[in-house]
mmCIF file of C-alpha atoms in Angstrom:
data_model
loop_
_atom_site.group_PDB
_atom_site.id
_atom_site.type_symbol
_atom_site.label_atom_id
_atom_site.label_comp_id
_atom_site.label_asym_id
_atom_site.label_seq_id
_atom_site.Cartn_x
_atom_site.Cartn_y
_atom_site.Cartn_z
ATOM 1 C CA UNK A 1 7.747 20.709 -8.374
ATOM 2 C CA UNK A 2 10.683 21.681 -6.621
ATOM 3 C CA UNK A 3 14.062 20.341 -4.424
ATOM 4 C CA UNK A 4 12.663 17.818 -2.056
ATOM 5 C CA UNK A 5 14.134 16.673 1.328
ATOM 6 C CA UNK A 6 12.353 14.151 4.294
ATOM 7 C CA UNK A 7 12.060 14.217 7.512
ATOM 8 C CA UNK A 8 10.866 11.824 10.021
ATOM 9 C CA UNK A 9 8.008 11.689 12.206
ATOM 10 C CA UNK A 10 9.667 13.849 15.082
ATOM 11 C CA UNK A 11 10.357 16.666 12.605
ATOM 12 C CA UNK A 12 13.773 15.975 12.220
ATOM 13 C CA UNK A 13 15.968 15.422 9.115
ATOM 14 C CA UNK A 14 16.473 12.071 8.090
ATOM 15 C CA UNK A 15 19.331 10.122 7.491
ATOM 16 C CA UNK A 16 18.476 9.534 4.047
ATOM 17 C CA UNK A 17 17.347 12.928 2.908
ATOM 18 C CA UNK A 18 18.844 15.346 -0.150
ATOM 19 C CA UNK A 19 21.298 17.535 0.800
ATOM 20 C CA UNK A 20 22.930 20.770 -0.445
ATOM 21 C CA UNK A 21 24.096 23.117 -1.677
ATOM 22 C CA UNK A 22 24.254 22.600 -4.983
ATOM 23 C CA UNK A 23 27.728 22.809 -7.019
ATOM 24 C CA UNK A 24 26.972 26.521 -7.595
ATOM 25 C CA UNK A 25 25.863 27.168 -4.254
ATOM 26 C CA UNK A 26 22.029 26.702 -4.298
ATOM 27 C CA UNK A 27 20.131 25.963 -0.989
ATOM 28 C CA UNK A 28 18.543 22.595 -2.026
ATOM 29 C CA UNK A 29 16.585 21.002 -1.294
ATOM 30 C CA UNK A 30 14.181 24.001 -1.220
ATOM 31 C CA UNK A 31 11.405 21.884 1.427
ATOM 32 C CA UNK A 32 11.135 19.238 3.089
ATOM 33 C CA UNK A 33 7.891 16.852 3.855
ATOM 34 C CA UNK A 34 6.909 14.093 6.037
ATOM 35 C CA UNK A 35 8.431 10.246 5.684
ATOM 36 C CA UNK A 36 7.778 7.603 7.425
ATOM 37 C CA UNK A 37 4.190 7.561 6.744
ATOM 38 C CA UNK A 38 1.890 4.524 6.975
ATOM 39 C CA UNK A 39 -0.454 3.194 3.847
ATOM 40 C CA UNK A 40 -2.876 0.872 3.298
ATOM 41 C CA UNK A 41 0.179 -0.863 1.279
ATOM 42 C CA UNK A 42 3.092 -0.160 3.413
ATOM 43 C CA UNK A 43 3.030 -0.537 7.046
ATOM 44 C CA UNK A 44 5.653 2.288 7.180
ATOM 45 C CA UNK A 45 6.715 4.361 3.695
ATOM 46 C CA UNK A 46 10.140 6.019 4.184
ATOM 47 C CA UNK A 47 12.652 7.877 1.948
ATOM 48 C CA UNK A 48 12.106 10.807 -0.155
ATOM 49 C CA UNK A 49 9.561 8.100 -2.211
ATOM 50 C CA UNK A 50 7.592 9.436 0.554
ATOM 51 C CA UNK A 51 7.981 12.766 1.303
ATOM 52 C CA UNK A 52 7.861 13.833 -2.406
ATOM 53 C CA UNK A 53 3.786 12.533 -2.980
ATOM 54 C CA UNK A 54 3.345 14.517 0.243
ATOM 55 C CA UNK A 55 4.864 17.776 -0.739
ATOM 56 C CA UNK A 56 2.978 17.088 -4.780
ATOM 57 C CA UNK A 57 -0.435 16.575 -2.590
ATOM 58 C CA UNK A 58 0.015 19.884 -0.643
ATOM 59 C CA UNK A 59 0.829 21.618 -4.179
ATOM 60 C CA UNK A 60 -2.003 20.060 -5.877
ATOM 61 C CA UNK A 61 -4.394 21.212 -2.471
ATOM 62 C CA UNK A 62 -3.071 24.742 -2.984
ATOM 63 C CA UNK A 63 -3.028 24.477 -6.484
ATOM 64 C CA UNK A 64 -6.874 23.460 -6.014
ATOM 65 C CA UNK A 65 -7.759 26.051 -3.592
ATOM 66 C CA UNK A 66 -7.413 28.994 -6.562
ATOM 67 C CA UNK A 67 -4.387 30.292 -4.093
ATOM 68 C CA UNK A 68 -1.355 30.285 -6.780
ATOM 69 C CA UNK A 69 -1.779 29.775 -10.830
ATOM 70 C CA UNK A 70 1.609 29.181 -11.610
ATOM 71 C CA UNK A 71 4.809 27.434 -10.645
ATOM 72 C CA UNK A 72 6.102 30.920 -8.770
ATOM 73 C CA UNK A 73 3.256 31.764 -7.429
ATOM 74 C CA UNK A 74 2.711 27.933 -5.667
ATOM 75 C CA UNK A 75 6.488 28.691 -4.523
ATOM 76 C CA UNK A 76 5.752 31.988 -3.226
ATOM 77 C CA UNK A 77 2.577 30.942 -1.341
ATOM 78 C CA UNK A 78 3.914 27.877 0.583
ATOM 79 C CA UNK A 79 7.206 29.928 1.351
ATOM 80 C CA UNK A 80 4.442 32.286 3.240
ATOM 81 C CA UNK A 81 2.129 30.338 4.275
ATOM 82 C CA UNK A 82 3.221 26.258 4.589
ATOM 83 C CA UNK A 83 6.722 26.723 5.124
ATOM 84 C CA UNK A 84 7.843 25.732 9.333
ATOM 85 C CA UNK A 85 11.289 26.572 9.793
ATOM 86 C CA UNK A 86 13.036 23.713 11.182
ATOM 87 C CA UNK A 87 17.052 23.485 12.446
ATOM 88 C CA UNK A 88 19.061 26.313 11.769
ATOM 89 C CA UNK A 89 16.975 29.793 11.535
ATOM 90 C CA UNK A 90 16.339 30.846 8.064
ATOM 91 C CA UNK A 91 17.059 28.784 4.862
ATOM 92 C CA UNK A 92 19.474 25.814 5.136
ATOM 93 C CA UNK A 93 20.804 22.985 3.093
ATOM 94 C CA UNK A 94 19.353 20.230 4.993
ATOM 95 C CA UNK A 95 15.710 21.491 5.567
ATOM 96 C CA UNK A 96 15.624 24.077 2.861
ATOM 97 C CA UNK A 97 12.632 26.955 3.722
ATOM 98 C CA UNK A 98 11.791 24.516 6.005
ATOM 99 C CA UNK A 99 9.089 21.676 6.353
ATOM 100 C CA UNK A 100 5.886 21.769 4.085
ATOM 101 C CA UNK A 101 2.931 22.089 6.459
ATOM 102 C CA UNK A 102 -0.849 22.837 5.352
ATOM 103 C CA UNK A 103 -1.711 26.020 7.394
ATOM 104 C CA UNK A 104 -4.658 25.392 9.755
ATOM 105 C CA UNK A 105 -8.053 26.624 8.492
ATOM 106 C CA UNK A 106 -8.553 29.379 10.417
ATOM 107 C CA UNK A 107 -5.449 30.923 8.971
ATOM 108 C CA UNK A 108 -3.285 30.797 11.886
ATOM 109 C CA UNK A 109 0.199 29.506 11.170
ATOM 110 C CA UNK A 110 0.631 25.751 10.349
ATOM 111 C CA UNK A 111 2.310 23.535 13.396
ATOM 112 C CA UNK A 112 3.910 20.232 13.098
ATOM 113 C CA UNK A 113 1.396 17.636 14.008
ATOM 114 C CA UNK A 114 1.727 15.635 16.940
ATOM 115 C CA UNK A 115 3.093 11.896 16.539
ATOM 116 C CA UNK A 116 3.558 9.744 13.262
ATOM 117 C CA UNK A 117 1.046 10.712 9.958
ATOM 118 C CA UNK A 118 -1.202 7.766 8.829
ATOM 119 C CA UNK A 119 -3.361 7.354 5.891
ATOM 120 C CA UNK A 120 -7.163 5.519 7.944
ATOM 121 C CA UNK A 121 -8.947 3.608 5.201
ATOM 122 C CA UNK A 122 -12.679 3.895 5.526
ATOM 123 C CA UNK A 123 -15.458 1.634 4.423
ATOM 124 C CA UNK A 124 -16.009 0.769 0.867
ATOM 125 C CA UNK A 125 -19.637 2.668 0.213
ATOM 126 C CA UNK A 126 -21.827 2.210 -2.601
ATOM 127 C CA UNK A 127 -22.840 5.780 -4.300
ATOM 128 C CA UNK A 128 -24.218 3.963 -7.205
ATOM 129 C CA UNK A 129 -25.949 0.914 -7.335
ATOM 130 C CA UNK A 130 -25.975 -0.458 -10.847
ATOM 131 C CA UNK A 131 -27.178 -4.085 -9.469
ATOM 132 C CA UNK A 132 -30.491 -4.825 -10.869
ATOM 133 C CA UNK A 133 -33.105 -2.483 -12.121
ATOM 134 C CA UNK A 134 -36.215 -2.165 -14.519
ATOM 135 C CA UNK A 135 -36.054 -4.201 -17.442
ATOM 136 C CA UNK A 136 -37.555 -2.891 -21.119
ATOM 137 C CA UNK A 137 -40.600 -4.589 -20.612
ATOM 138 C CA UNK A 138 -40.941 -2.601 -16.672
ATOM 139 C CA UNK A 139 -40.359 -5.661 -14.445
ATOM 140 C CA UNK A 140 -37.193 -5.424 -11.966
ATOM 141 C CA UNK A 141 -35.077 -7.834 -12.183
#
C-alpha cells in the first residue's frame, strides 16, 4: 500500500517505528497505524508487523465501501477523510499525514479511540449444520 509507521496505544510514535525522509527527501512514512494491539494469538502485537495489517484492513474497508477504485484514489480518500494529524502540524517524517483512523459513521471526523485496541473473540456458531440428515431411503440418521 504505502510508507507505514506505528504508534502506540496513547497515539504517540513508537520507538520502533520507520522514519524519514527518504535519501531524496520524501516524507515517509506516509501514515501511521495502531501497534500494540492484542489477538487471540498474541497477548500484545507490537512493531510495524502490527500496524501495517491495520492500515491494509482500513484500505481493504475503504476499498470495500466503493469510496476509491484505485491506488490514488485510496491515497487521496484517507488523506481526507482517515488521516488525524498527530505531532508536528502538517506532514512530518515520523507520523507522515498522520495516523490512519476510520472516520465515524455519521461522517464527522475520525478521533483517536480511547485506551489500547483489542481484537474480542466471540462464540464459535454453527450457520450450517451438516451433522446428520435424511438418508436415500428418507430415514434421518
Amino acid at each position: 500500500m504505502f510508507g507505514r509507521g506505528a504508534v502506540a496505544a496513547d497515539h504517540g510514535i513508537a520507538d520502533y517505528s520507520s522514519e524519514g525522509p527518504t535519501k531524496d527527501g520524501r516524507i515517509k512514512p506516509d501514515f501511521t497505524a495502531r501497534s500494540g494491539v492484542q489477538t487471540v494469538g498474541l497477548p500484545s502485537f507490537h512493531g510495524t508487523s502490527a500496524s501495517s495489517p491495520i492500515a491494509a484492513a482500513l484500505g481493504a474497508l475503504v476499498l470495500a465501501a466503493g469510496k476509491a477504485h484505485t491506488p490514488t484514489e485510496l491515497r487521496a480518500w484517507l488523506l481526507a477523510n482517515a488521516t488525524v494529524d498527530q505531532g508536528a502540524a502538517g506532514p512530518d517524517s515520523m507520523y507522515g499525514h498522520g495516523e490512519l483512523i476510520l472516520p465515524n459513521p455519521d461522517g464527522s471526523p475520525p478521533t483517536p479511540p480511547p485506551g489500547p485496541a483489542a481484537i474480542v473473540p466471540i462464540e464459535p456458531t454453527r450457520y450450517l449444520d451438516t451433522r446428520g440428515g435424511p438418508t436415500y431411503d428418507g430415514t434421518y440418521t
